[in-house]
Tab-separated table of C-alpha atoms in Angstrom:
chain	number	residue	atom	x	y	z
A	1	UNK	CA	74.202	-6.529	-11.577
A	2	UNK	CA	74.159	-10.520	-11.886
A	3	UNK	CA	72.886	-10.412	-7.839
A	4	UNK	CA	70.671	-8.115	-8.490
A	5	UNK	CA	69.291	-10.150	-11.431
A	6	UNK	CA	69.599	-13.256	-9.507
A	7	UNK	CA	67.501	-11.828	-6.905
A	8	UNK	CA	64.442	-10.700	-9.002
A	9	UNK	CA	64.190	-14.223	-10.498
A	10	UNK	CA	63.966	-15.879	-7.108
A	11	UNK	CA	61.080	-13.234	-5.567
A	12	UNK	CA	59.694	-13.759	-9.363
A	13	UNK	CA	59.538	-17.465	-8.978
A	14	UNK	CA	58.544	-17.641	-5.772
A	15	UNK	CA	55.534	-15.543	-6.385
A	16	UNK	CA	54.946	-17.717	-9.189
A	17	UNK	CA	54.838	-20.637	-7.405
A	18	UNK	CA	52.433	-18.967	-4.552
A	19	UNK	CA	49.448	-17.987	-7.274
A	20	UNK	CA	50.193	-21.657	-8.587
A	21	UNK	CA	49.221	-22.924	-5.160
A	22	UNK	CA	46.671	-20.757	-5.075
A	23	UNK	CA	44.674	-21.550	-8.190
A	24	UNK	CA	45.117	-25.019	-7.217
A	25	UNK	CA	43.476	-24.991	-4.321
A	26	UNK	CA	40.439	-22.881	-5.684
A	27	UNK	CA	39.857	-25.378	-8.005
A	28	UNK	CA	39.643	-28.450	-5.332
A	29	UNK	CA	37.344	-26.172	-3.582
A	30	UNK	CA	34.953	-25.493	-6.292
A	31	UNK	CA	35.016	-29.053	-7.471
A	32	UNK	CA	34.320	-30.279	-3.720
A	33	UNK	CA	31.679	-27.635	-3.828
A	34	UNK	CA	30.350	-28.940	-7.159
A	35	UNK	CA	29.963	-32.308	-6.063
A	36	UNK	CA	28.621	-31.846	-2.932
A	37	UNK	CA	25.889	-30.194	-4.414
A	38	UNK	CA	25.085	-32.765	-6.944
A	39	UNK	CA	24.962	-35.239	-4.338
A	40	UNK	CA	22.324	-33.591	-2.258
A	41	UNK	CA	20.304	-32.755	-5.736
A	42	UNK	CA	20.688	-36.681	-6.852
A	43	UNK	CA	19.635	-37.826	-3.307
A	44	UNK	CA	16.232	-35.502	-3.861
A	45	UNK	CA	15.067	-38.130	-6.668
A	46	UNK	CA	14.576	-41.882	-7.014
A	47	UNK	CA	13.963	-44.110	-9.983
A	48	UNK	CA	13.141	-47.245	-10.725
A	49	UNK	CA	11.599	-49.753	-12.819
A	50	UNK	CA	9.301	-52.756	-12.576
A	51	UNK	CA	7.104	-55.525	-14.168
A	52	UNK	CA	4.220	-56.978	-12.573
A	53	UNK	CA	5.725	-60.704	-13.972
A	54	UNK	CA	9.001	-61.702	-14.976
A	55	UNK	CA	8.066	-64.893	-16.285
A	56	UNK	CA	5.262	-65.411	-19.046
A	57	UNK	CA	3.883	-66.616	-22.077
A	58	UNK	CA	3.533	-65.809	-25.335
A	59	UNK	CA	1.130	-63.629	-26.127
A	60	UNK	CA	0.732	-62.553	-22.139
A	61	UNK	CA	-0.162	-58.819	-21.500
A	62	UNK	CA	3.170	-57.279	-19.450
A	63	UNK	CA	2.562	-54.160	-16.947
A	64	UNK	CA	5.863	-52.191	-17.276
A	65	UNK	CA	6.094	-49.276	-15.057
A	66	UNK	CA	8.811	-46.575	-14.472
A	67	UNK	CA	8.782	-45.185	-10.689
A	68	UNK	CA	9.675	-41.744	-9.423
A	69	UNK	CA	9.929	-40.377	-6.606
A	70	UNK	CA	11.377	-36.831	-6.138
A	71	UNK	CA	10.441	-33.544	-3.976
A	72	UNK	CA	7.516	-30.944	-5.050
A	73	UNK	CA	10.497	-28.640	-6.974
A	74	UNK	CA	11.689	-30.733	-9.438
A	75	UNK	CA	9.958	-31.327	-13.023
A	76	UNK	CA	10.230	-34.715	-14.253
A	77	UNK	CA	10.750	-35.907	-18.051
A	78	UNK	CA	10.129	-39.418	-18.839
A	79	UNK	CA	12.315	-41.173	-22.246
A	80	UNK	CA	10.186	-41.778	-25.454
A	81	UNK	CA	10.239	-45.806	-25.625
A	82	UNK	CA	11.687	-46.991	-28.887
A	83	UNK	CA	11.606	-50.478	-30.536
A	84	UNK	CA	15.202	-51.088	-29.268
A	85	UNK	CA	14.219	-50.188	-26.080
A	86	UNK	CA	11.235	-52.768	-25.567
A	87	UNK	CA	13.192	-55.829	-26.949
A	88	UNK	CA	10.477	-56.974	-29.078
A	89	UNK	CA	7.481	-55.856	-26.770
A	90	UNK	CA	5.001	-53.776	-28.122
A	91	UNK	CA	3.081	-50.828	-26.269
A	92	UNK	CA	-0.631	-51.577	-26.477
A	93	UNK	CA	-1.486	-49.182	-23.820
A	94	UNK	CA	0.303	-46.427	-21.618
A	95	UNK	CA	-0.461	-43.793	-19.153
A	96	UNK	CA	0.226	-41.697	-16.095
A	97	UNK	CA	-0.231	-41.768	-11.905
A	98	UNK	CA	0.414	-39.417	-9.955
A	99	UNK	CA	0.225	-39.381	-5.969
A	100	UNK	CA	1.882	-37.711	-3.149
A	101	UNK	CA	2.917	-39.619	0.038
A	102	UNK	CA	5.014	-38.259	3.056
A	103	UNK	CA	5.787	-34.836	1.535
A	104	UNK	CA	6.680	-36.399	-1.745
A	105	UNK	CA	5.663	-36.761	-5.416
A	106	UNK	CA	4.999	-39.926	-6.809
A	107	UNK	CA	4.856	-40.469	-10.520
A	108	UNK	CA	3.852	-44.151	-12.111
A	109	UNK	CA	4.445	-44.675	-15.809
A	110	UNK	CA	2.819	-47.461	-16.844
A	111	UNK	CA	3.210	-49.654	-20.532
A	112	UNK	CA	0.888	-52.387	-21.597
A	113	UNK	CA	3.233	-54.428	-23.547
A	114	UNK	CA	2.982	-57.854	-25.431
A	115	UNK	CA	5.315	-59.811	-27.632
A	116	UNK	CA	5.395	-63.194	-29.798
A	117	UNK	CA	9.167	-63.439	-29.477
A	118	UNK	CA	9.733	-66.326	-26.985
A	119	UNK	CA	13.819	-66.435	-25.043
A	120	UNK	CA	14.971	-63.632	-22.273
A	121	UNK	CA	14.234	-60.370	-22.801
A	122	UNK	CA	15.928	-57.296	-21.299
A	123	UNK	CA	13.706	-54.102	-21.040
A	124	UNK	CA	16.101	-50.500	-20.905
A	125	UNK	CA	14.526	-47.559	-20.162
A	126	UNK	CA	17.738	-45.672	-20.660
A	127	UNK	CA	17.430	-42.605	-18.777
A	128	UNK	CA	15.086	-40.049	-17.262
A	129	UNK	CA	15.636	-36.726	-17.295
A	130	UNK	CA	15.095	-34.013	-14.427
A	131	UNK	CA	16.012	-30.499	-13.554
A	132	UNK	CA	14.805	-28.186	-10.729
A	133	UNK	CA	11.712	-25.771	-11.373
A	134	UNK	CA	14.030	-22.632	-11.603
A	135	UNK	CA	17.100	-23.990	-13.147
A	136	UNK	CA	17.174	-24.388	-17.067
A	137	UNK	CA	19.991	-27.438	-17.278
A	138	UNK	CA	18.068	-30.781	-17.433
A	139	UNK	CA	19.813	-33.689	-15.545
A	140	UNK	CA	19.825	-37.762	-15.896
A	141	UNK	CA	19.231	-40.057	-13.649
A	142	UNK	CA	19.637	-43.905	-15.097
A	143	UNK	CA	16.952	-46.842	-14.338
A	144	UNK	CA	18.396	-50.243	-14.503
A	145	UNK	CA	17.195	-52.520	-16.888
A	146	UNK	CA	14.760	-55.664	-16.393
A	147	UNK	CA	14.836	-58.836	-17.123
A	148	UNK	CA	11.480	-60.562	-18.897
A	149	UNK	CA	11.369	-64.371	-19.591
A	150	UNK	CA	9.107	-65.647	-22.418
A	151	UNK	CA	7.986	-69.019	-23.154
A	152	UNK	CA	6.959	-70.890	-25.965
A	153	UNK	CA	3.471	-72.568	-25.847
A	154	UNK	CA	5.149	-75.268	-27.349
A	155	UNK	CA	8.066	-75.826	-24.829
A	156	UNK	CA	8.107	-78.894	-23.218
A	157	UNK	CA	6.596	-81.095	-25.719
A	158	UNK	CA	8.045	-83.754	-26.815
A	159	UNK	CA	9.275	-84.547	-30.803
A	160	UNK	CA	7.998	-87.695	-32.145
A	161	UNK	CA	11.172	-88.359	-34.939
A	162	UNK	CA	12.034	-91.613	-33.009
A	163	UNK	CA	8.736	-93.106	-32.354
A	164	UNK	CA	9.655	-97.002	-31.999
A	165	UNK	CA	7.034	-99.936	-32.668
A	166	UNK	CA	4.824	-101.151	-30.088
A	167	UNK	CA	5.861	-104.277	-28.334
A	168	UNK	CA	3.602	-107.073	-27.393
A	169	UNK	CA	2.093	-107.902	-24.801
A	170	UNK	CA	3.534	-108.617	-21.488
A	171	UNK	CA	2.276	-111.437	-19.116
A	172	UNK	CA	0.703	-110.683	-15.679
A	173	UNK	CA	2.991	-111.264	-12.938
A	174	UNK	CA	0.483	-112.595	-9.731
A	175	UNK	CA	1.972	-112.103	-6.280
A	176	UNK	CA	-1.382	-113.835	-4.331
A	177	UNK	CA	-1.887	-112.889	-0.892
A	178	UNK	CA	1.026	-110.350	-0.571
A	179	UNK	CA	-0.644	-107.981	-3.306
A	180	UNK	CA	-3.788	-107.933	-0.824
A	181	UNK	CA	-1.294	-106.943	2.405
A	182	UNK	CA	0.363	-104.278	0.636
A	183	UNK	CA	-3.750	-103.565	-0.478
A	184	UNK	CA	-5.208	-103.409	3.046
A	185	UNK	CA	-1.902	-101.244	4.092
A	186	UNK	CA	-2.376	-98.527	1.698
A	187	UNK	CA	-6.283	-98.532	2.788
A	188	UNK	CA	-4.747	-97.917	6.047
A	189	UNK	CA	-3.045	-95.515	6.190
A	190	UNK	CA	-5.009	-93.383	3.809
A	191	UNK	CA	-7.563	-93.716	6.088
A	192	UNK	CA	-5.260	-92.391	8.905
A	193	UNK	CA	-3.577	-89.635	6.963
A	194	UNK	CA	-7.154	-88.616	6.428
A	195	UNK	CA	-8.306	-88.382	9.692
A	196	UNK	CA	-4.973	-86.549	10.879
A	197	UNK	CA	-5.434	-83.975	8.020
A	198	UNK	CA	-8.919	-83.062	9.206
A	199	UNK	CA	-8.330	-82.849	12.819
A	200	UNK	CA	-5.120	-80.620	11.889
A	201	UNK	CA	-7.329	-78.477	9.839
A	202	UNK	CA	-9.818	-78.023	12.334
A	203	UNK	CA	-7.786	-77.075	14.987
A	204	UNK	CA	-6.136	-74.272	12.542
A	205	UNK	CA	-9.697	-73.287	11.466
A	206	UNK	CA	-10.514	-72.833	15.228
A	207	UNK	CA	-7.654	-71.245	16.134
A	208	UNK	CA	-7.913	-68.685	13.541
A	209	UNK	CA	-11.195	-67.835	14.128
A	210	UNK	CA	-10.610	-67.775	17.671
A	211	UNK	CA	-9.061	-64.021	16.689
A	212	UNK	CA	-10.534	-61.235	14.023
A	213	UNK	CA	-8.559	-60.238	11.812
A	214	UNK	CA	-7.831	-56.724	13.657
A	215	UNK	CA	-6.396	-58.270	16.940
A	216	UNK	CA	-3.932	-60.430	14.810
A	217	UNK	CA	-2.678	-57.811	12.901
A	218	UNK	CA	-2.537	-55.194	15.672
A	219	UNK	CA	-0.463	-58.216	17.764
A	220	UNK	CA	1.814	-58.651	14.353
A	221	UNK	CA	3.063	-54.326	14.542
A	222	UNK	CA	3.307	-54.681	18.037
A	223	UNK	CA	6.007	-57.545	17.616
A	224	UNK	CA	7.620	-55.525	14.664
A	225	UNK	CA	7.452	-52.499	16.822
A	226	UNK	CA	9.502	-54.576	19.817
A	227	UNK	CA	12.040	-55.523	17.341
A	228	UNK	CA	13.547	-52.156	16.460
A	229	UNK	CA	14.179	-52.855	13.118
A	230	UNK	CA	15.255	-49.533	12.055
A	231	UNK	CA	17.434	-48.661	14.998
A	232	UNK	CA	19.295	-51.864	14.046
A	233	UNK	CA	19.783	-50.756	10.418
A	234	UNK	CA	16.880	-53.433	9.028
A	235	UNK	CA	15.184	-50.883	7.044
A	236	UNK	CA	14.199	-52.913	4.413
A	237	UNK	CA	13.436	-56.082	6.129
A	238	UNK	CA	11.082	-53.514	8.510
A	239	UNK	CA	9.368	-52.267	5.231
A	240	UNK	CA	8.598	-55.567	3.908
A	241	UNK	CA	7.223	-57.025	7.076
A	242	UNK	CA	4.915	-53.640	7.535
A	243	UNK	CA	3.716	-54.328	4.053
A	244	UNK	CA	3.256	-58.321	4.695
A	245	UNK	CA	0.946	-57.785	7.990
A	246	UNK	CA	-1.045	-55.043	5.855
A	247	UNK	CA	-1.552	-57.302	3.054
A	248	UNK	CA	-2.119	-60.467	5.158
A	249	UNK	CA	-4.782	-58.431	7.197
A	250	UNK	CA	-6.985	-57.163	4.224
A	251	UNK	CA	-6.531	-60.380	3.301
A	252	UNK	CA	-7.951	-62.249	6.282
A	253	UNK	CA	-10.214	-59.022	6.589
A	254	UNK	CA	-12.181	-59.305	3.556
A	255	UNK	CA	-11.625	-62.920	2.440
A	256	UNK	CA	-9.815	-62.086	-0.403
A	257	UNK	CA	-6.923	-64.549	-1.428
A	258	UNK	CA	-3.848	-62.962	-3.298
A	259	UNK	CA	-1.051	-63.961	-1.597
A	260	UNK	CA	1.400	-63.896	-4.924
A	261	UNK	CA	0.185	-60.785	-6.740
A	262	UNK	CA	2.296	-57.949	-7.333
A	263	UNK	CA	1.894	-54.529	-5.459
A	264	UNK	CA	-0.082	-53.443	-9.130
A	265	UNK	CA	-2.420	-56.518	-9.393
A	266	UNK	CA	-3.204	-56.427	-5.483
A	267	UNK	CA	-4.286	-52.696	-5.727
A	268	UNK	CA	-6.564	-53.686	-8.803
A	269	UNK	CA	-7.924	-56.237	-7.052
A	270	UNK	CA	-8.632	-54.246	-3.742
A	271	UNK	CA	-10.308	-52.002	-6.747
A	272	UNK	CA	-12.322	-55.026	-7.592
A	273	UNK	CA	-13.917	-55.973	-4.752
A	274	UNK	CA	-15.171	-52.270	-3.876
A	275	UNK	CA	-15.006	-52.585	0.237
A	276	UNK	CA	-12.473	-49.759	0.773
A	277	UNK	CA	-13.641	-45.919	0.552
A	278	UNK	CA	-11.961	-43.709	-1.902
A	279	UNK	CA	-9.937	-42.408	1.098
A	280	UNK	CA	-8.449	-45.588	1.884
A	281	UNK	CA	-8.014	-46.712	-1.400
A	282	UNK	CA	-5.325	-44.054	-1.879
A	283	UNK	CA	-3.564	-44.249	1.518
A	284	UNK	CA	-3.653	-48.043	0.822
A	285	UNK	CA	-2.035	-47.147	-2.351
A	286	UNK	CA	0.608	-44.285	-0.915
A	287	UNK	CA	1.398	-46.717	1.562
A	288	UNK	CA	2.307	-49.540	-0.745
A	289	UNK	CA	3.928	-47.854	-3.365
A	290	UNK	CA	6.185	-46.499	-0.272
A	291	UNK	CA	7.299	-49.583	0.910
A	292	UNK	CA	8.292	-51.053	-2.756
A	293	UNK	CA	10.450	-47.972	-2.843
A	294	UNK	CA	12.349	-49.317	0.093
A	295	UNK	CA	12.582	-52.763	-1.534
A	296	UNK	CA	13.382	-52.579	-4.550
A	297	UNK	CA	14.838	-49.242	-5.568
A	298	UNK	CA	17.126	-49.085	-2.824
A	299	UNK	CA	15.256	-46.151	-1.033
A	300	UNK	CA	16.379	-45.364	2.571
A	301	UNK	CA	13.943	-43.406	4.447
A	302	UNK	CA	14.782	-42.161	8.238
A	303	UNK	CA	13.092	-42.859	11.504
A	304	UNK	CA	10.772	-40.141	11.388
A	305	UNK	CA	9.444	-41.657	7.444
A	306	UNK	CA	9.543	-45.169	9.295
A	307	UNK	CA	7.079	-43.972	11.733
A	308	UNK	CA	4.872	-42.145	9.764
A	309	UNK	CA	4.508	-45.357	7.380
A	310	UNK	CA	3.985	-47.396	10.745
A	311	UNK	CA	1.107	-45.070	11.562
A	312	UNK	CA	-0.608	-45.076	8.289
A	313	UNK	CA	-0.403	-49.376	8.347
A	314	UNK	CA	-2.121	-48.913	11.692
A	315	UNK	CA	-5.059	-46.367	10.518
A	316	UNK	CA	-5.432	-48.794	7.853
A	317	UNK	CA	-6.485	-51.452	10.083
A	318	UNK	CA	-8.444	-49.057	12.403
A	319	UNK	CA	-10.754	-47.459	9.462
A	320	UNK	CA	-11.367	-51.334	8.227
A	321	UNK	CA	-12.000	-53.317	11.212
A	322	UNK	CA	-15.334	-54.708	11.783
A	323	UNK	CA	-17.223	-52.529	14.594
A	324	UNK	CA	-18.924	-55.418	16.128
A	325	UNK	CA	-15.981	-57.240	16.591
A	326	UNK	CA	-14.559	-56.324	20.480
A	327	UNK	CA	-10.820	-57.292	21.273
A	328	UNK	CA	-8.567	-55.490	23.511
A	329	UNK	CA	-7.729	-51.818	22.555
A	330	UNK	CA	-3.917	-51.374	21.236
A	331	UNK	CA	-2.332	-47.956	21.507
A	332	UNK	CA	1.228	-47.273	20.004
């Protein structure tokens, strides 16, 4: 009888030991499962935040924007601002873009803010919230905070607590004839600087308009083209030099100088100045809003994206070149 026993609460353990096993390993599988499908839901969205200036003054308008990015399925829920939030700022004005560039949606909420608080400010949006069209459970996604400088219009001046008496008058030190060298010197060589300066200037203005505007940027994608940027794992240094010889060409283009401005304050002035169509306005806009995806929200795009933002930089150039300029034709 004890053998029998004995034997009973082996086969007992051992079977208790295999459905131990067992449940074990369902529940590495389901978590595996579980995260593997977050990750491909996550990698469906980006977000990100922006100001058009991180330095200003008080009193300054501020343009803060929150960026998404995310496929035609998912619904998008952007935070109520508080106080807290803002760190001092207040919202004069708000509202809403919406585009659609490369098969995806693009959503731009935009803050008017302004503040009387001078020191460093830090801006949190907290968290957006998101959840696919047919599925009921919302999900977060976090945008990282930025950073706002504000200056006093009083900073840099100086106090006056330890204003000292004048002292008198000091005599005229007279060094004769070597006052009039040094003199006829400085004439000099202003004179030569000057000349140098012009002829350098001339032979940039001549050289520059030697090309239009076209040829030089179709000769600036075929060098970024050569390169194979994205092959070599460069996205974003490919991105911001596509973006650069757009920019520089409009520039050159229609003799508009904005060379600092902020993806925002470039598209308002291209607004402005009323040569684009409505058509190109918004694949000039697509395009841009694309590339500051790559460059500052960490985006990574594949080769097939890559190209397709390649092609739109180049119809950009050939809807906006002047027709009675002639150059050679470029084909890529």
């Amino acid at each position: 009888m004890t053998g029998l026993f004995n034997e009973r609460k082996q086969k007992t353990e051992v079977w208790f030991i295999y459905i131990l096993v067992g449940l074990t390993f369902f529940y590495f599988c389901q978590e595996a499962f579980a995260r593997s499908s977050r990750q491909k839901e996550d990698s469906s969205i980006v977000a990100f935040a922006q100001v058009n200036r991180n330095e200003i003054l008080l009193g300054d308008k501020l343009i803060y924007s929150l960026i998404v990015k995310s496929r035609d399925d998912i619904e998008i829920d952007f935070p109520q601002l508080r106080g807290d939030d803002l760190a001092g700022f207040t919202v004069k004005d708000f509202g809403l873009r919406k585009s659609n560039f490369l098969g995806r949606r693009v959503f731009r909420q935009w803050y008017l803010l302004v503040t009387y608080t001078s020191g460093e400010h830090t801006i949190s949006a907290g968290v957006i919230k998101y959840r696919l069209k047919k599925n009921s459970e919302w999900k977060i996604i976090e945008v990282a905070p930025v950073k706002v400088r504000v200056k006093s219009l009083l900073a840099g001046k100086r106090h006056y607590d330890d204003i000292r008496d004048i002292k008198g008058p000091k005599g005229l030190v007279h060094y004769g004839w070597l006052s009039t060298i040094i003199g006829v010197i400085l004439v000099f060589l202003s004179v030569v600087s000057l000349v140098w300066f012009s002829r350098k200037t001339q032979k940039i203005v001549s050289s520059q308009d030697s090309l239009p505007a076209h040829i030089i940027a179709y000769e600036a994608l075929e060098r970024l083209r050569k390169k194979d940027l994205i092959k070599n794992g460069k996205i974003k240094e490919y991105y911001a030099e596509l973006s650069d010889i757009v920019r520089h060409y409009l520039e050159d283009r229609f003799n508009i100088r904005a060379p600092r401005m902020t993806t925002e304050e470039f598209l308002f002035k291209m607004r402005d100045e009323n040569v684009l169509s409505s058509q190109q306005k918004g694949l000039l806009k697509d395009f841009l809003l694309s590339c500051d995806l790559v460059k500052f929200a960490r985006h990574t795009p594949g080769e097939k994206e890559a190209d397709l933002a390649f092609s739109c930089a180049k119809t950009l150039v050939d809807q906006t070149k002047k027709e009675e300029e002639t150059g050679p034709h470029h084909h890529y």
